[in-house]
Coordinates of C-alpha atoms in Angstrom, one line a residue:
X1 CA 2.9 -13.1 -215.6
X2 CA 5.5 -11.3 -217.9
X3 CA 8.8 -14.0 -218.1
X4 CA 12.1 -11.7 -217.9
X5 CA 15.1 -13.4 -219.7
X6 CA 18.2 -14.2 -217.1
X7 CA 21.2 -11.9 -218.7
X8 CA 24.7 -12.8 -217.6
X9 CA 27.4 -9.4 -216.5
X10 CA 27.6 -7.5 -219.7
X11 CA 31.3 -8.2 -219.5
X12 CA 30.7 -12.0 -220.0
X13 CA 28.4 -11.3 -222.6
X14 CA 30.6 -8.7 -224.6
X15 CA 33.1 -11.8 -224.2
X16 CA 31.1 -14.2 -225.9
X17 CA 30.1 -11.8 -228.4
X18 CA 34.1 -11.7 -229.7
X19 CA 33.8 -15.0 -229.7
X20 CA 30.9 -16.2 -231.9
X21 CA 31.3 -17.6 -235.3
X22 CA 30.6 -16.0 -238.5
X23 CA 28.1 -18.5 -240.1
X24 CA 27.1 -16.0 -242.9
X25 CA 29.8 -14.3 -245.2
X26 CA 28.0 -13.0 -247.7
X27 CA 24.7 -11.6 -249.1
X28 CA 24.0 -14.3 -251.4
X29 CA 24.3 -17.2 -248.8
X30 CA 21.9 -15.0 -247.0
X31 CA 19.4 -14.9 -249.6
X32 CA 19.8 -18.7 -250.1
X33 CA 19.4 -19.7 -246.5
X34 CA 16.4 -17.6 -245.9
X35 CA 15.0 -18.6 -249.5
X36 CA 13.8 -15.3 -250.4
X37 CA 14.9 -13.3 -253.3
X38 CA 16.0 -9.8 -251.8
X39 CA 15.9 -6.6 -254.1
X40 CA 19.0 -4.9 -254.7
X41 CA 17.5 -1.9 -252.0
X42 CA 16.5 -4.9 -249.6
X43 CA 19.7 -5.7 -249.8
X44 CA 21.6 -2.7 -248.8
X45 CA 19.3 -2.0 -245.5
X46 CA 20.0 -5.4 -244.7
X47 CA 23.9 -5.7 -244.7
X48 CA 24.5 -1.8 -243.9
X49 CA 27.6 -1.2 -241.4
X50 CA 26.3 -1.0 -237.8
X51 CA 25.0 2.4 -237.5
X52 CA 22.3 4.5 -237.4
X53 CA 19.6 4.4 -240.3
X54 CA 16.3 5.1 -240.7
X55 CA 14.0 3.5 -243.9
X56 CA 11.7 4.7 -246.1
X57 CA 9.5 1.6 -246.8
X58 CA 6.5 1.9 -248.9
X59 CA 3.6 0.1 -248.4
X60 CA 3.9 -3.8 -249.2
X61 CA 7.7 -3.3 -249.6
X62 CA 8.6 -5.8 -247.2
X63 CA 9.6 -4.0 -244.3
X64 CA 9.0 -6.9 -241.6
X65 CA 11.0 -9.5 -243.8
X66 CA 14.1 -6.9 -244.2
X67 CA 14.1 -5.8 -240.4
X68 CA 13.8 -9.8 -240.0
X69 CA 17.1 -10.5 -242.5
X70 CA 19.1 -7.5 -240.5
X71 CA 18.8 -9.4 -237.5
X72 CA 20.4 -12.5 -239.1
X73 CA 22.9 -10.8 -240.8
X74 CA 24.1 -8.8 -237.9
X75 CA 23.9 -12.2 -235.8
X76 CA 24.6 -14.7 -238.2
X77 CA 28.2 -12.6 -239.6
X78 CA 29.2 -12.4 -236.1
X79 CA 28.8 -8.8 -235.3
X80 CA 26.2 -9.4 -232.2
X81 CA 24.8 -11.4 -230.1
X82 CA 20.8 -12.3 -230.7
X83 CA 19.9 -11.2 -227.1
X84 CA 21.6 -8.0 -227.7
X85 CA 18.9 -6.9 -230.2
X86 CA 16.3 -4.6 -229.7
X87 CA 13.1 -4.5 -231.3
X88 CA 9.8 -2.3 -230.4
X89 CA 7.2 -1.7 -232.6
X90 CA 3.5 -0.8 -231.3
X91 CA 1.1 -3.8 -230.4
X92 CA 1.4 -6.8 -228.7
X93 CA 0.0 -8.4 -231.9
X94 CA 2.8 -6.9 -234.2
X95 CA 5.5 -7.7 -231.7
X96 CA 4.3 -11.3 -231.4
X97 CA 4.7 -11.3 -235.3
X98 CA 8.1 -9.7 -235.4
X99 CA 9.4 -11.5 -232.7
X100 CA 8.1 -15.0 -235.0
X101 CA 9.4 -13.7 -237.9
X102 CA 12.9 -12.8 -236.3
X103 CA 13.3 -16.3 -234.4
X104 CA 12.3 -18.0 -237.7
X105 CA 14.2 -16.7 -239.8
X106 CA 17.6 -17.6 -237.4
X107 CA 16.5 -20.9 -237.2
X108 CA 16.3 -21.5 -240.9
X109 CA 19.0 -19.6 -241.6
X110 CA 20.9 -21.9 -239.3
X111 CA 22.0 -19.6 -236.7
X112 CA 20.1 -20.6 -234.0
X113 CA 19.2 -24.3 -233.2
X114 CA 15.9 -25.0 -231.6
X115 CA 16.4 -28.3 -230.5
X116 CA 20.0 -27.9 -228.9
X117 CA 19.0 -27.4 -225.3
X118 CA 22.0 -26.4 -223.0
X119 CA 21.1 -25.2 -219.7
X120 CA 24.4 -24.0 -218.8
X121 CA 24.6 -21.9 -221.9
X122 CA 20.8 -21.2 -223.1
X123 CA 20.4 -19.9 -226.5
X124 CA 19.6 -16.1 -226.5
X125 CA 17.3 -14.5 -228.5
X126 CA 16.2 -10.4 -229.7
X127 CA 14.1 -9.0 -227.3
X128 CA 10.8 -8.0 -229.2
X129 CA 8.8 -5.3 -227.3
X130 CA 5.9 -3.2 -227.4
X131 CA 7.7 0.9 -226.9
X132 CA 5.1 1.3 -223.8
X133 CA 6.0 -2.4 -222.3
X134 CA 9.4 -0.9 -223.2
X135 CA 8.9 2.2 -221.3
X136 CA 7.4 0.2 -218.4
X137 CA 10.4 -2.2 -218.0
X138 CA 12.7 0.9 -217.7
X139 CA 10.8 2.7 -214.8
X140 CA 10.8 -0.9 -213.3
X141 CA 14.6 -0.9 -214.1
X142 CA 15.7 2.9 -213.1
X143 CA 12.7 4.8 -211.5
X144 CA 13.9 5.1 -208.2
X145 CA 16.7 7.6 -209.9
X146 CA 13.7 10.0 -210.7
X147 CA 12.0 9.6 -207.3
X148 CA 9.5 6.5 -208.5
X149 CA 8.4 3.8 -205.7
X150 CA 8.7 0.5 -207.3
X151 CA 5.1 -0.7 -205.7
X152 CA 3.7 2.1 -208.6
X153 CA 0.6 0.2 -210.0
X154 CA -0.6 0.9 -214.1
X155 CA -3.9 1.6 -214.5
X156 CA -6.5 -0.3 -216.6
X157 CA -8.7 1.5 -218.6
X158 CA -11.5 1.0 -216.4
X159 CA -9.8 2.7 -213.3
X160 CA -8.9 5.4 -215.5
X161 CA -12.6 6.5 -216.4
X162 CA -13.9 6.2 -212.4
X163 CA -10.5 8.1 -211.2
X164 CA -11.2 10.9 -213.7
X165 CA -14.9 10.8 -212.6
X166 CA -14.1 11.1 -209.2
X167 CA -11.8 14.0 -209.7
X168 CA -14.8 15.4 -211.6
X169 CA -17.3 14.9 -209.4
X170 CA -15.0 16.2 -206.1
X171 CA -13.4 19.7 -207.6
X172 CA -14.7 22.0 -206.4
X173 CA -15.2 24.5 -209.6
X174 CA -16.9 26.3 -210.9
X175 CA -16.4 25.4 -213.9
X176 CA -18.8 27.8 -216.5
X177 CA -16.9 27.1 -220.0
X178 CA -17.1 23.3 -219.0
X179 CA -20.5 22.8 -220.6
X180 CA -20.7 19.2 -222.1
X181 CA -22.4 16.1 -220.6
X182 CA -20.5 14.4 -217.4
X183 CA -19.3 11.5 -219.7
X184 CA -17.8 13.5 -222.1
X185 CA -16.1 15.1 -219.5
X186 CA -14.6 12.1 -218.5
X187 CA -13.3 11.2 -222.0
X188 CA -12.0 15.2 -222.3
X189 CA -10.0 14.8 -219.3
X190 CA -8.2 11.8 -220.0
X191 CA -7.8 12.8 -223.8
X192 CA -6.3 15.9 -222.3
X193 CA -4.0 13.9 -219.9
X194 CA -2.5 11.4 -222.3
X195 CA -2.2 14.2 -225.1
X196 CA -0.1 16.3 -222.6
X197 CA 1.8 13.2 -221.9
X198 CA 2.8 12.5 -225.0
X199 CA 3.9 16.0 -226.4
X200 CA 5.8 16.2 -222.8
X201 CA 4.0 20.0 -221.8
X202 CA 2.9 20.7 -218.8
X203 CA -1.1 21.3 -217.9
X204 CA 0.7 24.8 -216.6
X205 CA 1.4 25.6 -219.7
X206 CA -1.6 24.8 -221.7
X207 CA -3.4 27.3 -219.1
X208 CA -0.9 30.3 -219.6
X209 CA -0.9 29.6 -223.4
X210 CA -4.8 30.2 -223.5
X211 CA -5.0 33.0 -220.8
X212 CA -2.5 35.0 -223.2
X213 CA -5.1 33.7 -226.5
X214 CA -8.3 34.3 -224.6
X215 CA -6.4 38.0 -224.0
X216 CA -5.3 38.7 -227.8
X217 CA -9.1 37.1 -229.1
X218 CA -11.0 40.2 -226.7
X219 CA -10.3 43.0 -229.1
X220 CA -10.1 41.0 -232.6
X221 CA -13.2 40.7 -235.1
X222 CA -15.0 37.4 -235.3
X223 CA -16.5 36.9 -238.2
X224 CA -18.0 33.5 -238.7
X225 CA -19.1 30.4 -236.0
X226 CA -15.7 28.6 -236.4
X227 CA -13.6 31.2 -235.4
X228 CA -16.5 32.4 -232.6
X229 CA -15.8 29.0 -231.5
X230 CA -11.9 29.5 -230.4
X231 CA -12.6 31.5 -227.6
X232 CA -15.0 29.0 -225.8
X233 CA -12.7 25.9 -226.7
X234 CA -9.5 27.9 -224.7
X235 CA -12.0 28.9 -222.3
X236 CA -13.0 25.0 -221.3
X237 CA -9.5 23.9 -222.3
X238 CA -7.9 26.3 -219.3
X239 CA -10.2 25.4 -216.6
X240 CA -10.2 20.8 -218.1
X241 CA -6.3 21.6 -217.8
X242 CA -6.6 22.5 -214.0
X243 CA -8.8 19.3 -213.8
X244 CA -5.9 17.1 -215.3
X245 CA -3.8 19.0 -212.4
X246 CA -6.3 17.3 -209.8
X247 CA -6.6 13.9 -211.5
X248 CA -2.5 14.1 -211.9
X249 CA -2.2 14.2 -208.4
X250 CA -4.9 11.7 -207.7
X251 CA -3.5 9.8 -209.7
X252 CA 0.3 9.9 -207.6
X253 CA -1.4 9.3 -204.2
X254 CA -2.2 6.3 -204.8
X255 CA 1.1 5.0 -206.5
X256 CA -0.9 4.6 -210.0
X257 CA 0.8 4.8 -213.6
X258 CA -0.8 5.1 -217.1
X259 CA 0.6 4.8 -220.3
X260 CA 1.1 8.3 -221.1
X261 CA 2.5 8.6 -217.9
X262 CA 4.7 5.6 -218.8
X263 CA 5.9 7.7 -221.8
X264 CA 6.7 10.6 -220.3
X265 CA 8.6 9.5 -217.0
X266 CA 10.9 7.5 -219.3
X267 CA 11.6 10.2 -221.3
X268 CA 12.6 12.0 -217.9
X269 CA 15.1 8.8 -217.7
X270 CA 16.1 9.2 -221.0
X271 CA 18.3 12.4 -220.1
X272 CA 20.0 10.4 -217.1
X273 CA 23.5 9.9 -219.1
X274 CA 24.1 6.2 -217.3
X275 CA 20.8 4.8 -218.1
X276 CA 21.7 5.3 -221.6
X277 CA 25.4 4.0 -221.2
X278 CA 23.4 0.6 -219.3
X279 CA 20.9 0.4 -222.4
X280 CA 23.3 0.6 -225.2
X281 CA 25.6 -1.5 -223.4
X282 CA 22.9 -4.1 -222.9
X283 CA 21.0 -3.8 -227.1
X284 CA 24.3 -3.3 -229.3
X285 CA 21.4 -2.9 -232.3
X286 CA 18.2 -1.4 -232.0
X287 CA 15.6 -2.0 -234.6
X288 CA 12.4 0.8 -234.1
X289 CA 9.1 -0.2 -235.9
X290 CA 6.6 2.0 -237.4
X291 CA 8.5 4.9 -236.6
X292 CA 6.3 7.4 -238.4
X293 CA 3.5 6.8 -235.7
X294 CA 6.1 7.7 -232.4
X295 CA 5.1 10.8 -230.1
X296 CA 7.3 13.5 -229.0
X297 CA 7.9 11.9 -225.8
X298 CA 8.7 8.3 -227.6
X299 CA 10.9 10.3 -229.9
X300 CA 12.4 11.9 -226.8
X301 CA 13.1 8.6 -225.2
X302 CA 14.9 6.8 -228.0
X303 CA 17.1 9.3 -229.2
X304 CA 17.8 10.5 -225.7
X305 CA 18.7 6.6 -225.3
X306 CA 20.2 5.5 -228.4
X307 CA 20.4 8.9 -230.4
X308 CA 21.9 12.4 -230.1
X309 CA 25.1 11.6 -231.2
X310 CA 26.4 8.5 -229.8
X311 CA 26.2 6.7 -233.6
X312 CA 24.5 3.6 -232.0
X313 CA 23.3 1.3 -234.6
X314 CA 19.2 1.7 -235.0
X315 CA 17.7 1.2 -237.9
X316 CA 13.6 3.0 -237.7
X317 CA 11.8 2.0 -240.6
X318 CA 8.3 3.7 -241.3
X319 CA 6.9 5.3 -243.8
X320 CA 5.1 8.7 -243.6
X321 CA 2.4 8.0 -246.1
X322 CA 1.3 5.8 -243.7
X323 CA 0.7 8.3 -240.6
X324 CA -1.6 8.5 -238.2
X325 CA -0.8 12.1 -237.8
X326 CA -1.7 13.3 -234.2
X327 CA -3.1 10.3 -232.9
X328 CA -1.9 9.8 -229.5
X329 CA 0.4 12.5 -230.4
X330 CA 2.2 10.8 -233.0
X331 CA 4.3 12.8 -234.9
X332 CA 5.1 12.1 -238.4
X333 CA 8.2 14.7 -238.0
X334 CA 10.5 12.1 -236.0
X335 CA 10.5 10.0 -239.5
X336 CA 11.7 13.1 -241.2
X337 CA 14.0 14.2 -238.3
X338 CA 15.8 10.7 -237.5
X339 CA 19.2 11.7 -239.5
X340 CA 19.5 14.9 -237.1
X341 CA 18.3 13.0 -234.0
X342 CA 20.3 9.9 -234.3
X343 CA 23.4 11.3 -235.8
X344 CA 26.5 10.0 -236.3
X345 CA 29.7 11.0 -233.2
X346 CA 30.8 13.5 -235.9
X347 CA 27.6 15.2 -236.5
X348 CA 27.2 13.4 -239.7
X349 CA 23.1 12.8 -240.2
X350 CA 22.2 9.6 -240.3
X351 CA 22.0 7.4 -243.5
X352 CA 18.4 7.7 -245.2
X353 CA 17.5 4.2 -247.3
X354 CA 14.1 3.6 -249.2
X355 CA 12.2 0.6 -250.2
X356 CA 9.9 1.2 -253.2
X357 CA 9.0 -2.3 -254.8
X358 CA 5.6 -3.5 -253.6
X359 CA 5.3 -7.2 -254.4
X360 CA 1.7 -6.9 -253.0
X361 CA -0.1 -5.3 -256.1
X362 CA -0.2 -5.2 -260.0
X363 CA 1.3 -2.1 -261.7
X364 CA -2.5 -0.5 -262.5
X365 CA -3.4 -0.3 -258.6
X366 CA -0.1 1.1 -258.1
X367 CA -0.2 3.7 -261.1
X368 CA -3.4 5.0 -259.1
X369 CA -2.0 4.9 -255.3
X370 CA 0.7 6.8 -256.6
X371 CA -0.6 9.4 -258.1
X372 CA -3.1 9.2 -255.4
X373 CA -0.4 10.0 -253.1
X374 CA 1.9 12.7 -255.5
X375 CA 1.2 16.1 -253.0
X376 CA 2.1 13.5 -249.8
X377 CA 5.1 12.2 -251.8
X378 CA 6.2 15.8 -252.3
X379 CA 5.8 16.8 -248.2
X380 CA 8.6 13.9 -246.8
X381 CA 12.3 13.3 -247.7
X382 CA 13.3 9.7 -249.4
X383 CA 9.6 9.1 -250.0
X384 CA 9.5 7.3 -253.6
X385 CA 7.1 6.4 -255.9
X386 CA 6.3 2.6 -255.7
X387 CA 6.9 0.4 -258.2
X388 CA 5.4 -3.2 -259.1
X389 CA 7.9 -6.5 -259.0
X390 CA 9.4 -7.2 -262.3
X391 CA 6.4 -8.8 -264.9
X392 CA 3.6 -7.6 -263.0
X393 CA 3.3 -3.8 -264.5
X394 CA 0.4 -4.5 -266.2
X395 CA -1.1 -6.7 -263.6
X396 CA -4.6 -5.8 -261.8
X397 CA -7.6 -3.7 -262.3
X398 CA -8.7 -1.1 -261.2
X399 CA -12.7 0.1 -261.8
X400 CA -14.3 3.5 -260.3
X401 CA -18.4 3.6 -259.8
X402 CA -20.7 6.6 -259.1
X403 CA -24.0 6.0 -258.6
X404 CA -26.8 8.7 -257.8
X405 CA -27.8 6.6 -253.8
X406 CA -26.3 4.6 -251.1
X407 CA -28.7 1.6 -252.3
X408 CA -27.5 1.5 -255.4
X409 CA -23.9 1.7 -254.4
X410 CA -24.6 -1.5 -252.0
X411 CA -25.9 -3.3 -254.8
X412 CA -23.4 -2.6 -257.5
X413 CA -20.8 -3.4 -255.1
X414 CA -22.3 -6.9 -254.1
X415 CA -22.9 -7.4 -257.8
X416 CA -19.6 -7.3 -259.0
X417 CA -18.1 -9.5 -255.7
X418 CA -20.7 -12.0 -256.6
X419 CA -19.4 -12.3 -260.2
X420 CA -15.8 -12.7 -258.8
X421 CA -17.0 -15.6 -257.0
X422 CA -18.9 -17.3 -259.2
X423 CA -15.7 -16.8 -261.9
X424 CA -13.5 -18.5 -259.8
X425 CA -12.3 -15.6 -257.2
X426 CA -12.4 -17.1 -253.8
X427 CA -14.0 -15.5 -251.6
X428 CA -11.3 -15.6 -248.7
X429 CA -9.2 -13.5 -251.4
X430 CA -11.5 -10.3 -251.5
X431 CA -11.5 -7.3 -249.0
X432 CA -14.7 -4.7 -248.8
X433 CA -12.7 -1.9 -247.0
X434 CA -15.5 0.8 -245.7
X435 CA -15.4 4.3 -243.9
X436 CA -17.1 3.7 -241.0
X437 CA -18.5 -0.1 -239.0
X438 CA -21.8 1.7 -239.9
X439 CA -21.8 -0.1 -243.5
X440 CA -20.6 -3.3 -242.4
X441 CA -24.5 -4.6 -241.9
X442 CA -25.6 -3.3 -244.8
X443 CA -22.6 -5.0 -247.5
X444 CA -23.0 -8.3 -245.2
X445 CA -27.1 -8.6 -246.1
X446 CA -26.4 -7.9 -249.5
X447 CA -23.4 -10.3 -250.2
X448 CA -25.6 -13.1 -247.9
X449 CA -28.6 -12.6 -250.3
X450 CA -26.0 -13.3 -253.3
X451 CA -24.8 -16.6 -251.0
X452 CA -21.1 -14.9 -250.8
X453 CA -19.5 -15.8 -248.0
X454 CA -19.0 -13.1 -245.7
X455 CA -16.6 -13.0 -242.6
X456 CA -16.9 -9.1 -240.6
X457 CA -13.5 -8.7 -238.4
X458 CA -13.5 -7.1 -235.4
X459 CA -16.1 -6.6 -232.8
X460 CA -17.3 -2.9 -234.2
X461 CA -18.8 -4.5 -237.4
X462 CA -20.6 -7.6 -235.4
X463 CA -22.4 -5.5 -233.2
X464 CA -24.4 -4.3 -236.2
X465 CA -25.2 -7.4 -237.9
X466 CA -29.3 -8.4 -236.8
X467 CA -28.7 -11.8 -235.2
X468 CA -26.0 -10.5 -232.7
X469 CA -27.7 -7.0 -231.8

């Protein structure tokens, strides 16, 4: 059962804000207190005035240690209170570790105390979120202003596939273009569902836009398979859009929510000018994670929250490189866009920071990722080059292989792990990254008939190994 922290009025709290001590003065007593050695660019995202920003962090830059340090700095110097900071990233797992990192690093920096336990005054702390647990607390909070009944239930994944099944199997059709197997079906229709969700359009609208395309595509010359194909895939898209329709309003008589529902109602909050005057009133600082990989409708939410000119102090830090592009309608465009959508009361764009030294690799790997990366560099504003830490420019190696077959792949690969091993390299130190779970068997018997070690993460890759299957 979720635990929701006991707040008291906002004008007690804004009281007590005036109130607390500055324990931290300066960067440098930061850096000591935390023990970590900031870069000069750390630095600056860190102790930046209390206003919007958004941060360009490269891979292995740091990102979580610096969104981490902001917190402490904006607590410890006196300028808010710990419960009045915001934090959402994506999973549970990476909130759990922000939220660790946050609270550990006031704690050893001395502005919170763990063991002084006052019940009359119990220490606050950031509230770390998830943006979808986000988005469900707020139609908890505020959806009776949009016409939601509090006893609205979210769906499991389960429900989801025998609700969209159902729907299927009850329209009443037909349904000629549809021409794939019932399961797929199923998966189409809730793909369909959550992608509409997320890029807030209506099913409505996907239908018109492919009557007109269906119309334009009769008189024009097709002249290979791919472009043959358009017309059937608007064809089954128009009639699975009137499907979502039906599993929509399914779906609402029964009181039931899913996350791309979750989304998209709170984005519907989002232009309700007092919930926004409650939210900022209630997280003076706002710290948004991973903020390449947020949907229209997240991006909708926020800045309709936090953004479009009110100059409220969030910092997003992402970095577009990084992208899932599309997935779950993520949008790598809000990363590039935050300086417009979270501008300043004057207009001015918000203030665009990078992070570029990765302390996680030697300079070779990096001279390769980076020119690896060049034409995506070129595509996204404040995106730089990475750099190695000071003395380790000529650290690492890098080695390319071709061979002629798969086999032979396998076994150069298992080849050169087993003489890291037996030269020392432990094998807890050494990550086989592959395309698909597919290969995971494969590398394991190899590495196992070497007697390397082997540990496969995640379920995906176990499933494939003999003595499981």
């Amino acid at each position: 059962m979720a635990r929701r922290a006991i707040r008291p009025p906002l004008s007690v709290r804004a009281a007590s804000l005036c109130d607390m001590p500055a324990r931290i003065t300066d960067p440098d007593q930061l850096k000591e207190l935390l023990g970590i050695p900031f870069t000069p660019e750390q630095t600056a995202c860190i102790t930046a005035p209390p206003a919007p920003q958004v941060i360009v962090a490269g891979a292995g830059s740091g990102k979580t240690t610096v969104m981490a340090a902001r917190v402490v700095w904006l607590v410890g110097t006196g300028q808010v209170a710990p419960e009045q900071v915001l934090g959402l990233t994506f999973t549970n797992k990476a909130a759990g570790e922000l939220a660790e990192r946050v609270r550990k690093a006031l704690v050893k920096a001395g502005v919170t105390d763990p063991d002084v336990i006052d019940p009359d005054n119990p220490p606050g702390e950031p509230v770390i979120s998830t943006y979808h647990a986000f988005a469900g607390r707020l139609l908890t909070d505020h959806g009776l202003r949009i016409g939601l009944e509090p006893t609205s239930r979210l769906l499991a994944d389960a429900t989801r596939y025998q609700l969209a099944a159902r729907v299927l199997r009850e329209a009443p059709g037909p349904y000629p273009a549809l021409t794939r197997s019932f399961a797929d079906l199923v998966s189409d229709l809730l793909t369909l569902d959550a992608e509409l969700a997320e890029h807030l359009v209506r099913p409505e609208q996907v239908r018109a836009h492919d009557a007109e395309l269906l119309l334009t595509l009769q008189g024009a010359k097709l002249t290979n398979d791919a472009l043959r194909k358009v017309p059937e895939t608007a064809a089954a898209r128009r009639e699975l859009a009137e499907l979502v329709v039906r599993y929509r309003a399914a779906k609402r008589e029964r009181d039931l929510l899913d996350f791309g529902d979750q989304i998209a109602l709170s984005a519907r909050l989002a232009g309700i000018p007092e919930v926004g005057r409650v939210l900022r009133d209630e997280f003076r600082v706002v710290l948004l994670d991973e903020y390449q990989d947020t949907s229209v409708a997240q991006r909708v939410l926020l800045a309709g929250l936090f953004g479009e000119g009110t100059g409220h102090p969030v910092t997003a830090v992402g970095d577009p490189c990084q992208a899932i592009y599309g997935w779950r309608g993520a949008s790598v465009a809000n990363l590039d866009d935050f300086p417009q959508h979270f501008a300043h009361p004057d207009g001015r764009p918000a203030t665009r920071q990078s992070l570029s030294e990765n302390r996680r690799s030697g300079g070779r790997l990096l001279d390769l990722a980076n020119d690896l990366a060049e034409p995506l560099r070129a595509m996204h504003a404040g995106v730089e080059a990475l750099r190695p830490a000071p003395g380790a420019e000529r650290d690492g190696m890098v080695r390319c292989a071709l061979l002629p077959t798969h086999a032979e792949e396998i076994d150069w690969l298992a080849d050169s792990i087993a003489h890291l091993v037996r030269t020392g390299k432990a094998p807890g130190e050494i990550a086989v990254l592959c395309r698909t779970a597919t290969d995971f068997a494969e590398i394991q018997g190899a590495l196992v008939e070497r007697d390397v070690p082997v540990e496969v993460v995640g379920l995906s890759g176990l499933l494939h190994l003999p003595e499981v299957a």
